[in-house]
Coordinates of C-alpha atoms in Angstrom, one line a residue:
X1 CA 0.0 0.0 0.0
X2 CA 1.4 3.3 -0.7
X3 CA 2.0 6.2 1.9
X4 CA -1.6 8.0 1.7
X5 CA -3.5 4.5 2.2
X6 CA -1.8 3.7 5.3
X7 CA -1.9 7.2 6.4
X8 CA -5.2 7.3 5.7
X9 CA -5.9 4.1 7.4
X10 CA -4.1 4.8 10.5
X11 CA -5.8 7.9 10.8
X12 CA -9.4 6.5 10.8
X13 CA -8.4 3.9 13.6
X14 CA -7.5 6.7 15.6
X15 CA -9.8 8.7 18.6
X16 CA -11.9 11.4 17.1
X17 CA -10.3 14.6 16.2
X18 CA -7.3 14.0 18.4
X19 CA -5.1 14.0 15.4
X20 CA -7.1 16.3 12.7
X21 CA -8.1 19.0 15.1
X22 CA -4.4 20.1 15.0
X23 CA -3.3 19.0 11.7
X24 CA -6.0 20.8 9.9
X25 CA -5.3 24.4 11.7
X26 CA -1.8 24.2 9.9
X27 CA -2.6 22.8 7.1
X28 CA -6.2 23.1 5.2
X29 CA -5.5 25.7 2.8
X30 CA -7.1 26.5 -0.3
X31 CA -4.5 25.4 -2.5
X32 CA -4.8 24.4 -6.4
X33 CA -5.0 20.3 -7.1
X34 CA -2.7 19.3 -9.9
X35 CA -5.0 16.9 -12.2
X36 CA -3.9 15.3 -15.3
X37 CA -7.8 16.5 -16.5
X38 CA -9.3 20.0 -16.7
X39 CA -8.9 21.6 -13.6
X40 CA -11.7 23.8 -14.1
X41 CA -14.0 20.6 -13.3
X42 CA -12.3 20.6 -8.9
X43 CA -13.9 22.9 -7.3
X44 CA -12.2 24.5 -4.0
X45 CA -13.6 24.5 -0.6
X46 CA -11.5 28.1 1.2
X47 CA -12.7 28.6 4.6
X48 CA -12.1 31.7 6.8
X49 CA -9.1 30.5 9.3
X50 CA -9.3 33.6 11.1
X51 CA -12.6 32.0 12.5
X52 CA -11.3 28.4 13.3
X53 CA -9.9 30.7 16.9
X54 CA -13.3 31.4 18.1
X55 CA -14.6 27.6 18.4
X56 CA -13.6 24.8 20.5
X57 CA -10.8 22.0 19.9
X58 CA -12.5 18.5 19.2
X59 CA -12.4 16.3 22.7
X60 CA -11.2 13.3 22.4
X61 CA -13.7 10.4 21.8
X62 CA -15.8 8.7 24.8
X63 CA -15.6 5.3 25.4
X64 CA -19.1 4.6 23.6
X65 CA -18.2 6.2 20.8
X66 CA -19.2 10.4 21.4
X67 CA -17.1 13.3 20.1
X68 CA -17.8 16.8 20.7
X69 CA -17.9 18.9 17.5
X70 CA -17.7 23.0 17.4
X71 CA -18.7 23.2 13.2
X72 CA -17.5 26.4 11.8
X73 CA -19.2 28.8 9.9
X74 CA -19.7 28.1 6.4
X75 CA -18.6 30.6 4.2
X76 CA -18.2 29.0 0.9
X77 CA -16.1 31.0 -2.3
X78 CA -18.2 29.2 -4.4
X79 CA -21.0 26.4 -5.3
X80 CA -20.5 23.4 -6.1
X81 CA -23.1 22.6 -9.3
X82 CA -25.2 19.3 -9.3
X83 CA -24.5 17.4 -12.3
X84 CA -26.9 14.7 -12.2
X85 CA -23.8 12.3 -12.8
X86 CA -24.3 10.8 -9.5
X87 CA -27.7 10.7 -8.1
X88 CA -31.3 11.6 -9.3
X89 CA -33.8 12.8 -6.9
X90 CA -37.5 13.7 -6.5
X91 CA -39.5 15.9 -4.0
X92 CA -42.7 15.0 -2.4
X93 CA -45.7 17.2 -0.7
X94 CA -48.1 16.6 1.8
X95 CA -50.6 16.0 -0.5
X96 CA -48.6 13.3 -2.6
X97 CA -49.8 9.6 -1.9
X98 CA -46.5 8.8 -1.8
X99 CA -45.1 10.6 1.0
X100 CA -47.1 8.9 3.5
X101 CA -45.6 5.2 2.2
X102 CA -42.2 6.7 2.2
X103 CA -42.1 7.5 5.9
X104 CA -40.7 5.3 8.3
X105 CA -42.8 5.2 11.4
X106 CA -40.6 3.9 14.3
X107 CA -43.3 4.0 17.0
X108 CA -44.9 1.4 15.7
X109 CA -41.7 -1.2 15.7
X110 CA -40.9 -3.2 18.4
X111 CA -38.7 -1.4 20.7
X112 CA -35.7 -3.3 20.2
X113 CA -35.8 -2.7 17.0
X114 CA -34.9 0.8 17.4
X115 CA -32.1 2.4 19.5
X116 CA -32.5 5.8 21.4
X117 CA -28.9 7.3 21.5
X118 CA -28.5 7.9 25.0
X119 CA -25.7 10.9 23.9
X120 CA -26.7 12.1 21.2
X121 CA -30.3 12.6 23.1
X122 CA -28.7 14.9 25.8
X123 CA -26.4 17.0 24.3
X124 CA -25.5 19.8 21.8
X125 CA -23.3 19.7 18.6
X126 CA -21.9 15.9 19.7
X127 CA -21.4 13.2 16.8
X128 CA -21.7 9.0 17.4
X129 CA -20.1 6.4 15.1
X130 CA -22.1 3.9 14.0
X131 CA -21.6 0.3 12.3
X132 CA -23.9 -0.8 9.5
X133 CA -25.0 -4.2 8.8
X134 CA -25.2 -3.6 5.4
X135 CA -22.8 -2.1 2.4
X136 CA -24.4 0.9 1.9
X137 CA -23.3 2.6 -1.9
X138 CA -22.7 6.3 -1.6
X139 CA -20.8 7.7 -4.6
X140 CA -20.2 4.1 -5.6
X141 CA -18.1 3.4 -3.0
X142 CA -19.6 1.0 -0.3
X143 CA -19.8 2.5 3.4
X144 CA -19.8 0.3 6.4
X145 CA -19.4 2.8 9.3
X146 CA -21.4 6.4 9.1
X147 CA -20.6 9.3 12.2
X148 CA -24.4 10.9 13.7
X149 CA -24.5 14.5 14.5
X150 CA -27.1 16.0 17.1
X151 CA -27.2 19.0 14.1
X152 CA -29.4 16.9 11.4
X153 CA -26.8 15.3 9.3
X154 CA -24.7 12.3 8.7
X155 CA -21.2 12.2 8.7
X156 CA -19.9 9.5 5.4
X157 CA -16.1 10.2 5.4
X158 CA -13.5 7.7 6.3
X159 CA -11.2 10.3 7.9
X160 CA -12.9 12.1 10.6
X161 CA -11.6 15.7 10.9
X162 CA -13.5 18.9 12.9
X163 CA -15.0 19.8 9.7
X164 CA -17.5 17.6 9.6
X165 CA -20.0 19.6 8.3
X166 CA -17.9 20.3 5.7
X167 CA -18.1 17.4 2.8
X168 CA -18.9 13.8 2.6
X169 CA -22.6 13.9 4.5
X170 CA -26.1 12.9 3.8
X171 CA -27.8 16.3 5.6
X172 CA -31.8 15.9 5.5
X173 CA -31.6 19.5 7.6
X174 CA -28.4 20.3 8.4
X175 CA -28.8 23.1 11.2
X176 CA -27.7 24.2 15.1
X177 CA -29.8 21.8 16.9
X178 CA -30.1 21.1 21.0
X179 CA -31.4 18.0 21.8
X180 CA -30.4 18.5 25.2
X181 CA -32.8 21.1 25.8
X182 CA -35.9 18.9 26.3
X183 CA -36.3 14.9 27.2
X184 CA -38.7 15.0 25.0
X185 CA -36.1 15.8 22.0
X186 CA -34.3 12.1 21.0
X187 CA -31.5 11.1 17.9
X188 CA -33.0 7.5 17.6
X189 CA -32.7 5.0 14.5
X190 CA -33.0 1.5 13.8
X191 CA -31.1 -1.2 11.2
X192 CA -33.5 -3.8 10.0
X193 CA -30.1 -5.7 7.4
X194 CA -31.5 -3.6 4.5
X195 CA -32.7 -0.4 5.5
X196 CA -30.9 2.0 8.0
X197 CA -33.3 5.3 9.7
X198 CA -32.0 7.5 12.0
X199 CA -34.7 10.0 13.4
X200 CA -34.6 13.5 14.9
X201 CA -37.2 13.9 17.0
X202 CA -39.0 16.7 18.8
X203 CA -35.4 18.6 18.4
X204 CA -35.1 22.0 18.9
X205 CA -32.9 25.1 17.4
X206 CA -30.1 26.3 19.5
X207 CA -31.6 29.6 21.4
X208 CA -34.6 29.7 18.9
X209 CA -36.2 26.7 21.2
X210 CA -39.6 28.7 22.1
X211 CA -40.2 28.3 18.4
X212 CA -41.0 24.4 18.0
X213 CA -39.9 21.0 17.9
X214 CA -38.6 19.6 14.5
X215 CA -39.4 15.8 13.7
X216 CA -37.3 14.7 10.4
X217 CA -35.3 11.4 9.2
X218 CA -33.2 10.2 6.8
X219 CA -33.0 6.5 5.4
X220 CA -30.2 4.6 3.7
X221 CA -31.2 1.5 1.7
X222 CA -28.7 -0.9 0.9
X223 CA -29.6 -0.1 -3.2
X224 CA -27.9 2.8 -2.3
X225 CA -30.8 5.2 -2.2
X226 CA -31.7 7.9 0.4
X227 CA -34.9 8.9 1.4
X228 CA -35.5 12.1 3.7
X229 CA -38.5 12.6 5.5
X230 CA -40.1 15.7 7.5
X231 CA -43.1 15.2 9.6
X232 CA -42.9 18.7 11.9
X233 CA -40.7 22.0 10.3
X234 CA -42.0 24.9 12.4
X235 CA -39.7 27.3 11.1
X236 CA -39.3 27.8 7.4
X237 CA -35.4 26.3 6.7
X238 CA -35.0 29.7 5.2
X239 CA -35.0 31.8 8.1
X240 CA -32.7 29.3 9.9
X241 CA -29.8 31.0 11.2
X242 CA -26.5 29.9 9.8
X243 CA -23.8 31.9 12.1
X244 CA -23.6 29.5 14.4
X245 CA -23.7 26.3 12.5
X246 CA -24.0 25.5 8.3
X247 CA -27.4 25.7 7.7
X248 CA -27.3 22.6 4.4
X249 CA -29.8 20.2 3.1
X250 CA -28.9 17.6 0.5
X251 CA -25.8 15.0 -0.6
X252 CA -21.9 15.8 -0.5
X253 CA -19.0 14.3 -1.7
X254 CA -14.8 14.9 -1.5
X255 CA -11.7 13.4 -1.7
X256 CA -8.5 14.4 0.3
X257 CA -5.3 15.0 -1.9
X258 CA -1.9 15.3 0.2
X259 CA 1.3 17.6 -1.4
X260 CA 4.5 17.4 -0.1
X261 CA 5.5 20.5 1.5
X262 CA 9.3 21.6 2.2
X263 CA 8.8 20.7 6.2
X264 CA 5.4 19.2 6.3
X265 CA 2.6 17.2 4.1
X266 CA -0.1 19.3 3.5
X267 CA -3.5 17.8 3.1
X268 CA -6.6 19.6 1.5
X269 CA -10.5 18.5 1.3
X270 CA -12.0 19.2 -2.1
X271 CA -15.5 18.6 -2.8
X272 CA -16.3 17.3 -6.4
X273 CA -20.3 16.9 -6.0
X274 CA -22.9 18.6 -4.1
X275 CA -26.8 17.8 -4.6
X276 CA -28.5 20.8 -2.9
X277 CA -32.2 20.8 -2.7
X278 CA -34.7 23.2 -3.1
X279 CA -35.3 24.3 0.7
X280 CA -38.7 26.3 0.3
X281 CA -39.9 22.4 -0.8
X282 CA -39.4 21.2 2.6
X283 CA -42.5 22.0 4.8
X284 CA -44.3 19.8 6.7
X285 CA -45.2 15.8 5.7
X286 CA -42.7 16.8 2.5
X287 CA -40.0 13.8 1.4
X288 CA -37.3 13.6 -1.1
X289 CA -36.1 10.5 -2.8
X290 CA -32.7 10.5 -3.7
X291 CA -31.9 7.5 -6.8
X292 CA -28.3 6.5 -7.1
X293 CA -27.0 6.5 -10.8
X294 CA -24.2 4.3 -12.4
X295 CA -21.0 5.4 -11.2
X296 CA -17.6 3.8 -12.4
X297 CA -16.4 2.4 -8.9
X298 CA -19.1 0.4 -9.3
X299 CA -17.5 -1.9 -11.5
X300 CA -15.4 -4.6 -10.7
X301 CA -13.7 -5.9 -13.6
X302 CA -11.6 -4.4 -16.0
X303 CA -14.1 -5.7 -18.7
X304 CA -17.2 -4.3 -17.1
X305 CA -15.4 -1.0 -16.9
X306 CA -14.3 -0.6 -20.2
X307 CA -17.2 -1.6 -21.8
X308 CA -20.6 -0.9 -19.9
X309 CA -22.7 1.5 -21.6
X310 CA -24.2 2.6 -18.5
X311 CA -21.2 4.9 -17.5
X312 CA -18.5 7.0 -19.5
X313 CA -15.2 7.9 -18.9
X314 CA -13.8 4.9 -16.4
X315 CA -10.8 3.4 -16.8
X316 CA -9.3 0.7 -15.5
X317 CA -6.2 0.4 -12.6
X318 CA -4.8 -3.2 -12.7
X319 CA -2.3 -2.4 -9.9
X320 CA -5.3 -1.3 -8.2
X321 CA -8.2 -3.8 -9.2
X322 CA -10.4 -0.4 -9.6
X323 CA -12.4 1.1 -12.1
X324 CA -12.5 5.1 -11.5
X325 CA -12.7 8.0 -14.2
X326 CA -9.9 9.5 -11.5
X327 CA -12.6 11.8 -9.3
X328 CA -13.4 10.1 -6.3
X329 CA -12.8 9.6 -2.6
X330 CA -10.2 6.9 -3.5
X331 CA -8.0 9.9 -6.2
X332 CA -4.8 10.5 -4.1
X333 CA -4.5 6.7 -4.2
X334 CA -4.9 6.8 -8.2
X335 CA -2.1 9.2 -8.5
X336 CA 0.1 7.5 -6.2
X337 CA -0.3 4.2 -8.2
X338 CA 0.2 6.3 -11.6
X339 CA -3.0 4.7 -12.2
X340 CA -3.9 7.7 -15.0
X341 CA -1.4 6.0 -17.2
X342 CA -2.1 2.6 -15.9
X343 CA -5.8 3.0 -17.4
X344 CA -5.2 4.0 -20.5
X345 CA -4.6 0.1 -21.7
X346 CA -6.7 -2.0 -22.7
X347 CA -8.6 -5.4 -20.8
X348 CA -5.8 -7.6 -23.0
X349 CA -3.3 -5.9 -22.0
X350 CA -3.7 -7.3 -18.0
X351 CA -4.8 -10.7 -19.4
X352 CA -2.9 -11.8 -22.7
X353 CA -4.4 -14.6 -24.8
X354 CA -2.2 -17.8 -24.2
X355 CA -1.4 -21.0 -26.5
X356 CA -3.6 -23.8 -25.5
X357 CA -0.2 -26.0 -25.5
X358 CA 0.8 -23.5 -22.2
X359 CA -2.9 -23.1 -20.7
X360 CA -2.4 -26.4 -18.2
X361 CA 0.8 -25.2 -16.8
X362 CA -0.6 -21.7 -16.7
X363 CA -3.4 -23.1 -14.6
X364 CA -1.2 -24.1 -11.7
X365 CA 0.5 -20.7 -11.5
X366 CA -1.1 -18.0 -9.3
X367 CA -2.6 -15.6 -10.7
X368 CA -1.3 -12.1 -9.9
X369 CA -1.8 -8.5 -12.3
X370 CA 0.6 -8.9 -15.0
X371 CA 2.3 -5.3 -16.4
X372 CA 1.3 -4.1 -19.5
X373 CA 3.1 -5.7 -22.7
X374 CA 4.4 -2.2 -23.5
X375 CA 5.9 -2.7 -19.8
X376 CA 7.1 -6.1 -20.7
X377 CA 9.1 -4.4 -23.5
X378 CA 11.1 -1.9 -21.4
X379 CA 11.6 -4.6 -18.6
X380 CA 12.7 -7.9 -20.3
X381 CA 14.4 -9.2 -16.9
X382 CA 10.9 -9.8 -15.7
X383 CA 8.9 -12.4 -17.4
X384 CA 5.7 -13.7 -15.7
X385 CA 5.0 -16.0 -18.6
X386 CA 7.2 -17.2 -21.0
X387 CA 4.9 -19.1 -24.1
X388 CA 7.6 -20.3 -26.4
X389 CA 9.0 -24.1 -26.4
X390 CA 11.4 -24.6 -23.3
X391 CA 14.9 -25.1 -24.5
X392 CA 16.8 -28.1 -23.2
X393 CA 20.1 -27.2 -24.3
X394 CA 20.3 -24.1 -22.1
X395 CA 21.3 -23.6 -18.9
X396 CA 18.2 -23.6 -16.2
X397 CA 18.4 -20.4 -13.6
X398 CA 19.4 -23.5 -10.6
X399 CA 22.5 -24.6 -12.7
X400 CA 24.5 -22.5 -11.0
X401 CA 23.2 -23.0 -7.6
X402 CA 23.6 -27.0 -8.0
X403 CA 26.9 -26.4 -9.3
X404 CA 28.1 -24.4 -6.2
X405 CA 26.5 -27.1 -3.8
X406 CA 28.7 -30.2 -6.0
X407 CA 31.5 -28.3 -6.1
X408 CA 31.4 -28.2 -2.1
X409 CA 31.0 -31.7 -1.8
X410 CA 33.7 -32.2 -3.9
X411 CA 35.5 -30.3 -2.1
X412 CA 35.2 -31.4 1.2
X413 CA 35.7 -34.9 0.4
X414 CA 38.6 -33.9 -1.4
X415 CA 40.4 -32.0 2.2
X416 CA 38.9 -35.0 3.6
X417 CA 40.9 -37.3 1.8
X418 CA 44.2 -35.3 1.9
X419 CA 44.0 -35.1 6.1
X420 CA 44.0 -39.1 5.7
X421 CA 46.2 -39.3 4.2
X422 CA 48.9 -37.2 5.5
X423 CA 47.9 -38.5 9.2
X424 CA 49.2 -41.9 8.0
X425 CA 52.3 -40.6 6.4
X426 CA 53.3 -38.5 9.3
X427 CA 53.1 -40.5 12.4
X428 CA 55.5 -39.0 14.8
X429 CA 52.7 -36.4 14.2
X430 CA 51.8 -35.7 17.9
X431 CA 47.5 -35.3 17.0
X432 CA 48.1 -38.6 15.2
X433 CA 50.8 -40.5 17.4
X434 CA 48.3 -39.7 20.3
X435 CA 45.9 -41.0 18.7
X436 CA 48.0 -44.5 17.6
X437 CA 48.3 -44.3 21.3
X438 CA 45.2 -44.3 22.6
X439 CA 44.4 -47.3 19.9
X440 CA 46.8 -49.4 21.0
X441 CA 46.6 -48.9 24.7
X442 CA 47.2 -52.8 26.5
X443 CA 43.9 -53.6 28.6
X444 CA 43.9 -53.4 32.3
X445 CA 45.1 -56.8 33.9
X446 CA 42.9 -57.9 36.3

């Protein structure tokens, strides 16, 4: 694995914001991304730094999984434009017969079937990981482990930094909630294996709380798509005050890309895909459906890639065993692997077309990714397969080694041999006089 995997591994394994809180003062800057594409297609997230000083460090993790979160103010250079390349999505009203089927009612399950977070419930601006029993596609890429924020959103990174309101979340009303404020107000959810709901309920805005309790979910389905749901919105999402906290509703994707720097790496979040959603459509028994489309990371085999006509632009990464078009989460590891160049071969070039007189020794080799043939050209030392007749008059690669293991043998019988005989030519010797001795030594009368 190269340098950003394992940094990017370690880093996930590690408490919450303990490492990133730091690292991200110093180093998220708004600097350019150098892309082998147009560059006019990554779009920059800059953020104020100068307001980073008036919020909280992250605390380190509880044991059952809490982290504190102070989200900064969200003040964006620029949008980031939906191109329906990634999902599709539909809006539902209170008078749609469909809004009623798409809401998830978890009074009426069984009580162990759904979970009241017993932190999430009692505090402000607090986040909770949570495992999934089910691969759930976002962006193509399968997530297994999802972060719950008190403030209305899911967190779907796999590096969890104090900008988690940021990028990478599924927000059905992204907003400064208190759940704290009333034990009426609960962050509950429930995971049935194919369908995963996570509910804020009776939740109130930070200082606005004399103005009502908002009721809203949002559902993952392991197809990949993403229902949100609002059963109480007593204040128009409008006239939500985003100062305090990113007021956001919608989908949001972003990889991280890592540049050396003279004395330090420096790491930088860029969002590539943003689905915003119209908010004067959310009112009161209003749901969105959200439909994933093809995606390239989808596929997994080079042939699928290459050829599917349901998406453009993918390429395959043998080294990799991927199929990107070189703009997702996974892009720093892309570059690292020159994967850009990598996937500009074709299928045949991974998997030549052998003889059938070599196919049953071919068989009982393991099969590992092969380079390219035009690699085989500039490297002829290293041969995985080698199709023509063998030639029994040459000299076999273990020659040499057998020839250094007779030639010791013959050797040592040979010093063998000469110590032989020159003990029985020289026996005033005194090791072999002694030893004449000892041989002929009378026995002991008795």
């Amino acid at each position: 694995m190269g340098f950003c995997t394992v940094l990017l591994i370690c880093l996930s394994q590690a408490d919450f914001g303990r490492v990133w809180a730091q690292e991200y003062k110093d180093s998220y800057r708004g600097t350019p991304l150098r892309t082998d594409g147009d560059t006019a297609s990554f779009q920059r997230t800059r953020r104020d730094w100068e307001d980073q000083l008036r919020h909280r460090e992250v605390r380190n993790a509880q044991a059952d999984g809490g982290v504190d979160i102070s989200p900064l103010s969200d003040n964006m250079t620029r949008t980031v434009e939906d191109s329906q390349k990634y999902y599709s999505w539909e809006s539902f009203g209170p008078e749609d017969e469909k809004t009623e089927s798409l809401w998830i009612d978890l009074k009426n399950l069984h009580k162990s079937q759904v979970k009241i977070h017993g932190i999430l419930s009692n505090t402000h601006r607090q986040a909770a990981r949570v495992a999934l029993s089910f691969d759930f596609p976002f962006y193509g890429h399968s997530i297994r482990q999802i972060i719950v924020a008190t403030g209305g959103f899911i967190f779907m990174g796999e590096i969890t930094h104090r900008m988690l309101t940021a990028t990478q979340y599924v927000a059905p009303l992204m907003a400064n909630f208190d759940p704290s404020f009333s034990k009426n107000s609960t962050v509950c959810y429930m995971d049935n294996g194919t369908l995963f709901v996570v509910q804020w309920d009776k939740v109130r805005l930070k200082d606005r709380e004399n103005e009502g309790a908002f009721t809203f979910q949002a559902a993952l389905l392991s197809n990949g798509s993403i229902i949100f749901n609002y059963r109480e919105v007593p204040v128009p999402v409008e006239k939500i005050n985003s100062t305090e906290h990113p007021v956001k509703v919608g989908l949001s994707e972003a990889f991280m890309a890592a540049s050396q720097l003279s004395d330090s790496t420096q790491r930088t979040i860029y969002e590539y895909h943003r689905v915003e959603i119209d908010t004067t459509k959310i009112i009161s028994g209003s749901a969105f459906e959200f439909t994933p489309l093809p995606t390239c990371p989808q596929h997994t085999t080079c042939e699928l890639c290459l050829t599917s006509n349901l998406t453009t632009g993918c390429g395959w990464c043998n080294t990799l065993q991927r199929c990107s078009d070189g703009v997702d989460r996974h892009r720093q590891e892309w570059l690292d692997y020159n994967c850009p160049e990598e996937s500009k071969g074709k299928c045949e070039d991974y998997n030549p077309v052998l003889p059938d007189a070599t196919m049953s020794s071919f068989n009982n080799l393991s099969l590992e990714p092969t380079p390219s043939l035009a690699d085989l050209g500039e490297q002829p030392v290293t041969r995985d397969i080698d199709s023509s007749p063998p030639d029994h008059t040459g000299i076999t690669e273990n020659t040499p080694i057998i020839a250094g293991v007779v030639a010791a043998l013959v050797l040592l019988v040979t010093l063998t041999l000469l110590a032989v005989y020159y003990i029985n030519t020289h026996p005033t010797v005194a090791p072999p006089f002694y030893l004449m001795q000892v041989r002929k030594k009378p026995t002991t009368e008795h």
